[in-house]
Short mmCIF file of C-alpha atoms in Angstrom, two decimals:
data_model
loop_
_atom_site.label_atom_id
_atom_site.label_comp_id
_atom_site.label_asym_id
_atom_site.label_seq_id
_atom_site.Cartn_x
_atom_site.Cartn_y
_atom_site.Cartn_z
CA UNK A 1 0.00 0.00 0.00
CA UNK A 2 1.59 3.26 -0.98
CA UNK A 3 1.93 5.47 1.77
CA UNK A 4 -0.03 9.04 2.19
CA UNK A 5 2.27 12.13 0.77
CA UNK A 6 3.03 13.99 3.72
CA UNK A 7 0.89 17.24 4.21
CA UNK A 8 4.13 19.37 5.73
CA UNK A 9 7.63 18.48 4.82
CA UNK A 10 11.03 19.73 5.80
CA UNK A 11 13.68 18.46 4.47
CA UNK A 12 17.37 19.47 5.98
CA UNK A 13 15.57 23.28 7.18
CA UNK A 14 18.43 25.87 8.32
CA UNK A 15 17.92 29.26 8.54
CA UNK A 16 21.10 31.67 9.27
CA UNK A 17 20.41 34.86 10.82
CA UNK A 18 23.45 37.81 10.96
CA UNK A 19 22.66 40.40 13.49
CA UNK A 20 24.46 43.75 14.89
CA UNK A 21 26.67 45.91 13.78
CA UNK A 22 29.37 42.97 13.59
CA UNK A 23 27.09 40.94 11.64
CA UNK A 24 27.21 38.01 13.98
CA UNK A 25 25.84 34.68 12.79
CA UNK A 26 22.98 33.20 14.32
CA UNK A 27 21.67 29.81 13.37
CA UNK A 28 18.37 29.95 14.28
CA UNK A 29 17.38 26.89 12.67
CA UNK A 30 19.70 24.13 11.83
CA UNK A 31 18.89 21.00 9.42
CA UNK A 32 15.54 20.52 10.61
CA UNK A 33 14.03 17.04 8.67
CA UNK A 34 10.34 15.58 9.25
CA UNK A 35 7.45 15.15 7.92
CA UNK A 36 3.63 15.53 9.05
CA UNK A 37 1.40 13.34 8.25
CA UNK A 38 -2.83 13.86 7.02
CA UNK A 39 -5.04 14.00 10.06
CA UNK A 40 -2.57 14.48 13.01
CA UNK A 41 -2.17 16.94 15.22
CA UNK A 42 1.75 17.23 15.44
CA UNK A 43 2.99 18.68 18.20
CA UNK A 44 6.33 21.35 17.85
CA UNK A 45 7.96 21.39 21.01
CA UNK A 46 10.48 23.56 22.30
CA UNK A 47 11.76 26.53 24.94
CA UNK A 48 11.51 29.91 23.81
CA UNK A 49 14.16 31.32 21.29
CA UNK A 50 14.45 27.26 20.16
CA UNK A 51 13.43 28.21 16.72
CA UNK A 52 10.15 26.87 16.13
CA UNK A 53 8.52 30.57 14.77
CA UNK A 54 11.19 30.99 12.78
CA UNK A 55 11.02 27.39 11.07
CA UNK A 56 7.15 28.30 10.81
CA UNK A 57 7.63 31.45 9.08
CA UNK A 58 9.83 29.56 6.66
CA UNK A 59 7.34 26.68 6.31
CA UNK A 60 4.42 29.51 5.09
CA UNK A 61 7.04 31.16 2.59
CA UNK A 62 7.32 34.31 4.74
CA UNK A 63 11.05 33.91 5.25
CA UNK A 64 13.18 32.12 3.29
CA UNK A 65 15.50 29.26 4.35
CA UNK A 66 19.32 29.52 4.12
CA UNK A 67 19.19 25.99 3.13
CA UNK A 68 17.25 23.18 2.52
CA UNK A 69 13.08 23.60 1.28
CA UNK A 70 9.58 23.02 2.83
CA UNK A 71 7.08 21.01 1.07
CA UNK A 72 3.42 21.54 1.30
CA UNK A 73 1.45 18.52 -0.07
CA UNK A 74 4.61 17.13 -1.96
CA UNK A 75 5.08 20.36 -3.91
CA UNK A 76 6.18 23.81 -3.78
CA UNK A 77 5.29 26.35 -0.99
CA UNK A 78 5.85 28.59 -4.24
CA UNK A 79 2.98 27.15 -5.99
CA UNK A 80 -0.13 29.61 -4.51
CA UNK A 81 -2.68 27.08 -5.50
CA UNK A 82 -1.06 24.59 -2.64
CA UNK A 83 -1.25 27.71 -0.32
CA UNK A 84 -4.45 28.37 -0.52
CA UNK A 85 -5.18 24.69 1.00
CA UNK A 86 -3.21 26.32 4.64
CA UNK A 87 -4.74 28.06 7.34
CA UNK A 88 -2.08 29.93 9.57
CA UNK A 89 -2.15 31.78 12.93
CA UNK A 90 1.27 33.57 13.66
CA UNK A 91 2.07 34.01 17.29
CA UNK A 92 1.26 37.39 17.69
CA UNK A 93 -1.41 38.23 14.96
CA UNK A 94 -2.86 42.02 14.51
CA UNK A 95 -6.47 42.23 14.23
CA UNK A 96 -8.27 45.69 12.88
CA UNK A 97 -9.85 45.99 16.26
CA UNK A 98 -12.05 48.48 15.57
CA UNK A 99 -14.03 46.12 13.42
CA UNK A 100 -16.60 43.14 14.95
CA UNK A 101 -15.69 39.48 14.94
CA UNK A 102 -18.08 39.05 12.38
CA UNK A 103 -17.28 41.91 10.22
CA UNK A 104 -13.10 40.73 10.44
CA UNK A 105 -14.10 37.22 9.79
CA UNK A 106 -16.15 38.00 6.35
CA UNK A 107 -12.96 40.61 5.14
CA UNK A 108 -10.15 37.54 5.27
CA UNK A 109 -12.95 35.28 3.36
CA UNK A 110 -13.33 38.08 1.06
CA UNK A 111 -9.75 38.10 0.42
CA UNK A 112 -10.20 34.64 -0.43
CA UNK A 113 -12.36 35.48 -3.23
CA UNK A 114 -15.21 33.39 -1.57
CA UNK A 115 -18.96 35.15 -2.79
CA UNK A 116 -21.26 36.97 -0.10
CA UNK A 117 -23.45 34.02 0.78
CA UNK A 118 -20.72 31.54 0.59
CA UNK A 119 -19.13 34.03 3.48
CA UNK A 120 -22.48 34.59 5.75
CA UNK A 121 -22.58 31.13 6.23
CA UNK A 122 -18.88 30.27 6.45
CA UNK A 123 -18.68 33.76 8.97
CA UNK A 124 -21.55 31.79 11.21
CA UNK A 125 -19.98 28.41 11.54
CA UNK A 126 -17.05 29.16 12.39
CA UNK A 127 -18.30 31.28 14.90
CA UNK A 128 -20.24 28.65 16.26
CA UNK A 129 -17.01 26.32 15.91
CA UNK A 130 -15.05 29.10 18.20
CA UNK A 131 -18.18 29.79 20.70
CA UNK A 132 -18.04 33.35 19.52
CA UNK A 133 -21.69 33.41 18.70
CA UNK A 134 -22.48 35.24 21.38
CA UNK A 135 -19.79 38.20 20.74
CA UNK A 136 -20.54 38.19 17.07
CA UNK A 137 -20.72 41.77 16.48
CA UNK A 138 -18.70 42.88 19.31
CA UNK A 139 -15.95 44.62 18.59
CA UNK A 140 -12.41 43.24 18.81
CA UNK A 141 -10.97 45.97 21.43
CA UNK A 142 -13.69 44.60 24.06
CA UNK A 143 -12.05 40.91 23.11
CA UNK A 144 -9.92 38.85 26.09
CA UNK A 145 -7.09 37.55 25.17
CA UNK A 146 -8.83 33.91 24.65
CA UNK A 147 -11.28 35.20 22.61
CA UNK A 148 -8.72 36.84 20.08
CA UNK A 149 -7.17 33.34 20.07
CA UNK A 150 -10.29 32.27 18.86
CA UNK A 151 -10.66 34.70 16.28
CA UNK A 152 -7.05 34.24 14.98
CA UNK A 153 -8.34 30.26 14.82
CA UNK A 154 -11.39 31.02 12.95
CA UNK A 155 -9.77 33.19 10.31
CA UNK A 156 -7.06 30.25 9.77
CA UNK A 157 -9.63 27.88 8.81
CA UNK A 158 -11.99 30.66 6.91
CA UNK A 159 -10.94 29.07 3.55
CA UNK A 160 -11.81 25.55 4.92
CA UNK A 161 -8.06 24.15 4.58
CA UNK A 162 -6.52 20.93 5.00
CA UNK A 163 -3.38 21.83 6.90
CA UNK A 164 -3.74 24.41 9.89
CA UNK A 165 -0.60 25.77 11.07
CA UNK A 166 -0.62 27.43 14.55
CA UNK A 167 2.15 29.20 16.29
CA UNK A 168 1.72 29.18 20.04
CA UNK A 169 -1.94 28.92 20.01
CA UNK A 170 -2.08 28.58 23.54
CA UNK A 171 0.46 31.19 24.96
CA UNK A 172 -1.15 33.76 27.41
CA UNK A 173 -4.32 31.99 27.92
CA UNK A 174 -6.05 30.95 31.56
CA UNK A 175 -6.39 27.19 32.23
CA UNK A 176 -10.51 27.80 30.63
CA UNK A 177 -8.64 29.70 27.51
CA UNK A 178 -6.46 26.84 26.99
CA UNK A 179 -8.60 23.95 27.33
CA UNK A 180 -11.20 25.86 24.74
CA UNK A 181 -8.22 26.06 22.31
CA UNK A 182 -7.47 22.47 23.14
CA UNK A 183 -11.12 21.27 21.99
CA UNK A 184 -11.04 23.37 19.09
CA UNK A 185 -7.74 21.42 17.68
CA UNK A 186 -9.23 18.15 18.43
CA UNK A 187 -12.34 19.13 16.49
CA UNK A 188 -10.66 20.25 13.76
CA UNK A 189 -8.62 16.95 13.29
CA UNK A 190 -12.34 15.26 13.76
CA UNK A 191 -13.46 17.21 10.73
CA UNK A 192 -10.27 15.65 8.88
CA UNK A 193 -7.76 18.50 8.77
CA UNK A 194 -4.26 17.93 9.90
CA UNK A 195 -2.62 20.27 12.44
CA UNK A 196 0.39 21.82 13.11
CA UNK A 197 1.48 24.05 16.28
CA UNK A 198 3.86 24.82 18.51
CA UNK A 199 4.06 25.41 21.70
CA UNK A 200 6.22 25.40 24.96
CA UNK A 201 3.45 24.63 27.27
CA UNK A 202 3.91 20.36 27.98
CA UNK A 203 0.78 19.59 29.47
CA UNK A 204 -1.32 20.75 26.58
CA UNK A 205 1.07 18.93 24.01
CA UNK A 206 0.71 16.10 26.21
CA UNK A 207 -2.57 15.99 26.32
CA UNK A 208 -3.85 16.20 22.43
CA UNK A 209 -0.24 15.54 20.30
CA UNK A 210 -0.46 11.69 18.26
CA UNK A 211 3.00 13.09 17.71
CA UNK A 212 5.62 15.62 18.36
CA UNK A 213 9.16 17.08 17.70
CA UNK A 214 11.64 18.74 20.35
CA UNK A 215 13.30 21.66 19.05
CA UNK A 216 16.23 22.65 21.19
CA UNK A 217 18.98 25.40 20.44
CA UNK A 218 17.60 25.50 16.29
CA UNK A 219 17.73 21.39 16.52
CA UNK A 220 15.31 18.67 15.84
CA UNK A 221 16.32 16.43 19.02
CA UNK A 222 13.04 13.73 19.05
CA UNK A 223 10.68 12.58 16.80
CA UNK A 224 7.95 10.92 17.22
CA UNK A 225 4.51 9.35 19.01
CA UNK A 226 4.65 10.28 22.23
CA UNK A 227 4.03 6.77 23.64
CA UNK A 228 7.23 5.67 22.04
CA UNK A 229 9.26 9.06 23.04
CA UNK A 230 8.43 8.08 26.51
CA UNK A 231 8.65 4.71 27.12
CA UNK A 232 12.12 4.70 28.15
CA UNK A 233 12.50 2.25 31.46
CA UNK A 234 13.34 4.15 34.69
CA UNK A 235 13.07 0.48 36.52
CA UNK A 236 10.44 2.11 38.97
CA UNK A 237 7.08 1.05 39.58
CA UNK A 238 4.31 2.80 41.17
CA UNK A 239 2.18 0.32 43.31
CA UNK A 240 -1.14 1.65 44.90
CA UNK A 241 -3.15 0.41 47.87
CA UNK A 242 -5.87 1.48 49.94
CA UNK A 243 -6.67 0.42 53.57
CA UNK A 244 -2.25 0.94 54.34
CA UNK A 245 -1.90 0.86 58.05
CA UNK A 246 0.60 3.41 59.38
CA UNK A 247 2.76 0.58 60.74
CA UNK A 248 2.81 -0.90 57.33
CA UNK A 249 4.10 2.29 56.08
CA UNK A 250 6.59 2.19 58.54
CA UNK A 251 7.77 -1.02 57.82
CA UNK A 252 7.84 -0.43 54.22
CA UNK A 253 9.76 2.79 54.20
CA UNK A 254 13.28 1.51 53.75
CA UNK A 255 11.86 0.23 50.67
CA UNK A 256 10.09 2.82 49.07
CA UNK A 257 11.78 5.61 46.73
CA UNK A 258 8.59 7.63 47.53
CA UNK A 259 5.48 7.26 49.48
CA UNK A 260 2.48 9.69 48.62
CA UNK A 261 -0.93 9.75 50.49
CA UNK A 262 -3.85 10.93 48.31
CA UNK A 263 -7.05 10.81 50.57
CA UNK A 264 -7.71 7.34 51.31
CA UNK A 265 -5.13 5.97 48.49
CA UNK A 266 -1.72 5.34 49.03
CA UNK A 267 1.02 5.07 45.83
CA UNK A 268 4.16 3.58 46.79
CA UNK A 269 6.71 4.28 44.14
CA UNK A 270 9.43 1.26 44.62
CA UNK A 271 12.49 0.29 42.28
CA UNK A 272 11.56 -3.20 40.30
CA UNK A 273 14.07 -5.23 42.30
CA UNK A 274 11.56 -4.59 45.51
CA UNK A 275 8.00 -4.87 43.89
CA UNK A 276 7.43 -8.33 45.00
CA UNK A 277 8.36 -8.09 48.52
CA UNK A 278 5.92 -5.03 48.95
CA UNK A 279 3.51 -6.03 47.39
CA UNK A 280 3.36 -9.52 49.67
CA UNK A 281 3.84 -6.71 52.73
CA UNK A 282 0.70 -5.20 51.75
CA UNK A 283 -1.56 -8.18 50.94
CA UNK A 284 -0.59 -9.21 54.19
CA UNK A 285 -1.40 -6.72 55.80
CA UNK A 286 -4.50 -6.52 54.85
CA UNK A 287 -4.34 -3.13 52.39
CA UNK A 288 -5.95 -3.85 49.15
CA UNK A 289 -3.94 -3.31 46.17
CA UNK A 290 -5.57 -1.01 43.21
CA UNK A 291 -3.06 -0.33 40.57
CA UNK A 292 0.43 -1.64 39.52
CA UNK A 293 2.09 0.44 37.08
CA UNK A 294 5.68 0.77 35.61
CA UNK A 295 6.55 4.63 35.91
CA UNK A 296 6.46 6.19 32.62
CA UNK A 297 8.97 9.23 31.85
CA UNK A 298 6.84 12.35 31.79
CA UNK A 299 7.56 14.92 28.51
CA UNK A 300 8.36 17.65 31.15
CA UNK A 301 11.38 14.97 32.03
CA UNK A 302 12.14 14.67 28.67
CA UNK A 303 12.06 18.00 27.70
CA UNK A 304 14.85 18.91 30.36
CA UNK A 305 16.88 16.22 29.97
CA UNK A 306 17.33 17.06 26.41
CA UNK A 307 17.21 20.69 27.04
CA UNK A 308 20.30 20.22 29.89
CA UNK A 309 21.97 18.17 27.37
CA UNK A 310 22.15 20.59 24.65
CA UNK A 311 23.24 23.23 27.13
CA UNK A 312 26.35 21.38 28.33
CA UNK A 313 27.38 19.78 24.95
#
């Protein structure tokens, strides 16, 4: 079966910057390779100043690379007929905010060319997609930051594209801000598009990523599902128990690398080599055992390790 041209491509991405009055050189981005495939949401992970804008900006043909190319769809970014299939939010977009959210919305689909009525309905969907209904002819100025977010979403997808490319979509917002973003991605990979963003904030890539990259220092460092970035043993188990005496706990603290109580629950976190022996201290005691899990690495481990590395090397 062949497989699926990829929607975004980079292929060996560098990006040389030269800045003051000595002309320093800055690699900003430096042989950046993968590929994004239809209907993901790829996450593009990295600390601020890693890059990822700048390899964005190259990716929608508003810089250009010092090296290497971008593909969109398996051809040319230069090609405007692929560009028109890509909705993009920059990270700090300017909105005419004197005008309403549905008055900005039906401007960008008129600079798509799309016809009155095809932009009235387009205008209220998307809308409804954003939960803007409700501030539809509100001007922008009287907009919180979340709800610009969800303007600069809507008038990504106004032409109904298949890739949506979002730079720090999240950035700014309140936990509520960022969860509404959240669901907003997921729907839009439900309705088939693929999408792209970046952002530095782990839980959220964490939470709605099938894959990601880690961008540290202008280099690709991971790639990948996230189940596989993370799966790397740490030979600790977390084991836990309800109904744990206090003289059990006592007994079993010389064993234990950790020992958390959450209400009525109690997670032991114990090195392999010790698993059995607790766990036939707890049955007999009496406790009763819930859950017995190997400890997976967390991205926010991942992301430091790799970050620490790349500092030191």
């Amino acid at each position: 079966m062949k497989e699926a041209t990829p929607v975004l491509e980079f292929v060996d991405l560098a990006k040389e910057f030269r800045l003051g009055l000595q002309l320093t050189r800055v690699q900003a981005v430096r042989g950046v390779s993968l590929s994004v495939n239809p209907g993901e949401i790829f996450g593009y992970l990295g600390p601020n100043g890693a890059g990822k804008t700048t390899t964005m900006k190259m990716a929608m043909g508003l810089i250009q690379p010092s090296a290497g190319e971008v593909k969109l769809f398996g051809q040319s970014i230069e090609d405007p007929m692929i560009r028109a299939k890509v909705g993009y939010l920059p990270e700090h977009p300017y909105f005419y905010d004197y005008l309403t959210a549905s008055e900005i919305l039906d401007f960008y689909g008129e600079l798509y060319g799309q016809p009155r009525a095809l932009r009235r309905k387009r205008v209220s969907e998307l809308l409804e997609l954003v939960g803007l209904s409700h501030a539809a002819h509100r001007t922008l100025r009287r907009f919180s930051k979340g709800m610009l977010q969800r303007v600069g979403i809507a008038q990504a997808i106004i032409n109904d594209p298949d890739l949506v490319v979002l730079d720090e979509p999240l950035s700014g917002l309140d936990p509520m801000g960022r969860k509404e973003v959240r669901d907003i991605i997921v729907t839009l990979r439900d309705q088939g598009k693929t999408v792209f963003f970046s952002s530095h904030i782990l839980h959220d890539i964490e939470t709605i990523c099938d894959r990601v990259a880690l961008l540290i220092q202008g280099k690709l460092e991971k790639v990948g599902p996230l189940d596989a970035l993370l799966s790397e043993e740490s030979n600790e188990v977390d084991i836990s128990a309800r109904g744990v005496s206090e003289e059990t706990k006592a007994h079993l603290k010389e064993k234990v690398i950790a020992l958390d109580a959450l209400g009525a629950t109690t997670l032991f976190t114990v090195k392999e080599s010790e698993v059995s022996a607790c766990l036939e201290a707890l049955i007999a005691s009496g406790a009763r055992i819930h859950d017995v899990q190997p400890r997976r690495q967390s991205l926010e481990a991942l992301f430091v390790t790799e970050a620490e590395v790349r500092r030191d090397a």
